[in-house]
């Protein structure tokens, strides 16, 4: 099973078409709509989590793009600005998963992105504001 | 008199001559520990001339005196803002003091709690050091000699007539270990403290910290040359809240916050990586200051003092939930820096996580840089005119 959170932007010409419905009907994908709104100029914005086989997922995303829908990956990750980080350790007070930890005896602060749950608690807790939250840049389709 | 007291006796001049000739022996406050352990203080003092220390941590009583140069027409500035951060201008015409903890005028502060305090005086100092242009705004009431009532301009460090870092309280000799005994998370200058004492925050470089290595300030005073913000500065006075008379261990180590330093230096020599504007969630803005002091090993007594390790250094656990805000400093327990650095301490028979706010990594780097400067002959000891009060 393959699953991603996507941001879909519908041009005002397409906003009235039930495009998302076809993702289930024609491509066997399930979706969970997290947010949907129609903006004042009638463009639609929808955030949804799309799940299915990787092949069908890619076909479904291609279908949306053919219909003129702009598709963006909404998944995020926490990054550290290693030049700004002063290795104090203040972030370790709030990190719930141990992704930020202190290496002893050197006392350097390690950031293991694999353990990070993207809760973002470290972002305002960092005195030098070295932790940032960014969309993942990898293209997946 | 003191010459009879010690077996080894060296003067500042003798050590400086060794720096000039390249024969000086310098080690860090970490390295001296084993040297004294293995050879004893007397042997150590024979061979080692200087022990370098370091610390890099938030130090709120910091700031810079900036002379921004005369304008045309001339102004006697009454109010000054640098990047919209208010600088104290109750000084001569174009002098002002930018304090590290002053937040930006538009900052929502703690109205949306906990406030983020993204930009303040410390950040202005860091921006200036990074060579960035800083917007200056000055207003005045106008006089015969200084008719101008308002100026706006861009300033940069290299073009300023003078910029002097002037920190009235740095390098605290020991500091509290903070916990929160209430049932709600609190946001303090000691960082985020989770309820029911889940974490204990502390802020000292321990065995590398300057004043832990000269506990009675026998070599530190007016004129001591130091590493300050990446440049060379001086100790100019004892800092505010300097309190040498607290309880001490047998080795003379204070068991609670004690001595402090007033330091100054030319900002034009300094570097942004050693003076970092910081934001403490829910508390305010500040400045992380890089500070390092060379301790001359004038005799075996100084070798003994510099050999302290984290096991010999202790501090008190203080509740920042109820006690500290009410002006009480009742100790909930005494812990060593070795325990604090291990990652957990025991409080009321429960293991709790320890969180440092002072960067040991950077403290060590400062001690190494200072060692390098001295070895290369780029840094001479400054003999103090008088040392800091020790009682």
Short mmCIF file of C-alpha atoms in Angstrom, two decimals, chain B residues 7 9 72 81 98 148 161 172 189 205 263 278 291 319 336-337 347 356 366 380:
data_model
loop_
_atom_site.label_atom_id
_atom_site.label_comp_id
_atom_site.label_asym_id
_atom_site.label_seq_id
_atom_site.Cartn_x
_atom_site.Cartn_y
_atom_site.Cartn_z
CA UNK B 7 57.40 25.85 45.48
CA UNK B 9 56.65 30.58 41.16
CA UNK B 72 24.37 66.35 8.63
CA UNK B 81 16.14 52.05 17.06
CA UNK B 98 21.84 48.11 22.33
CA UNK B 148 18.19 67.69 13.44
CA UNK B 161 33.26 54.94 14.13
CA UNK B 172 28.49 33.13 35.91
CA UNK B 189 15.13 31.70 30.83
CA UNK B 205 30.35 24.38 30.91
CA UNK B 263 33.73 42.10 30.01
CA UNK B 278 18.83 33.75 20.53
CA UNK B 291 33.93 33.52 26.30
CA UNK B 319 11.97 24.83 41.57
CA UNK B 336 27.31 17.25 40.52
CA UNK B 337 28.01 18.37 36.95
CA UNK B 347 15.16 13.80 42.40
CA UNK B 356 21.93 21.49 29.03
CA UNK B 366 36.81 28.08 22.41
CA UNK B 380 49.61 37.59 25.40
#
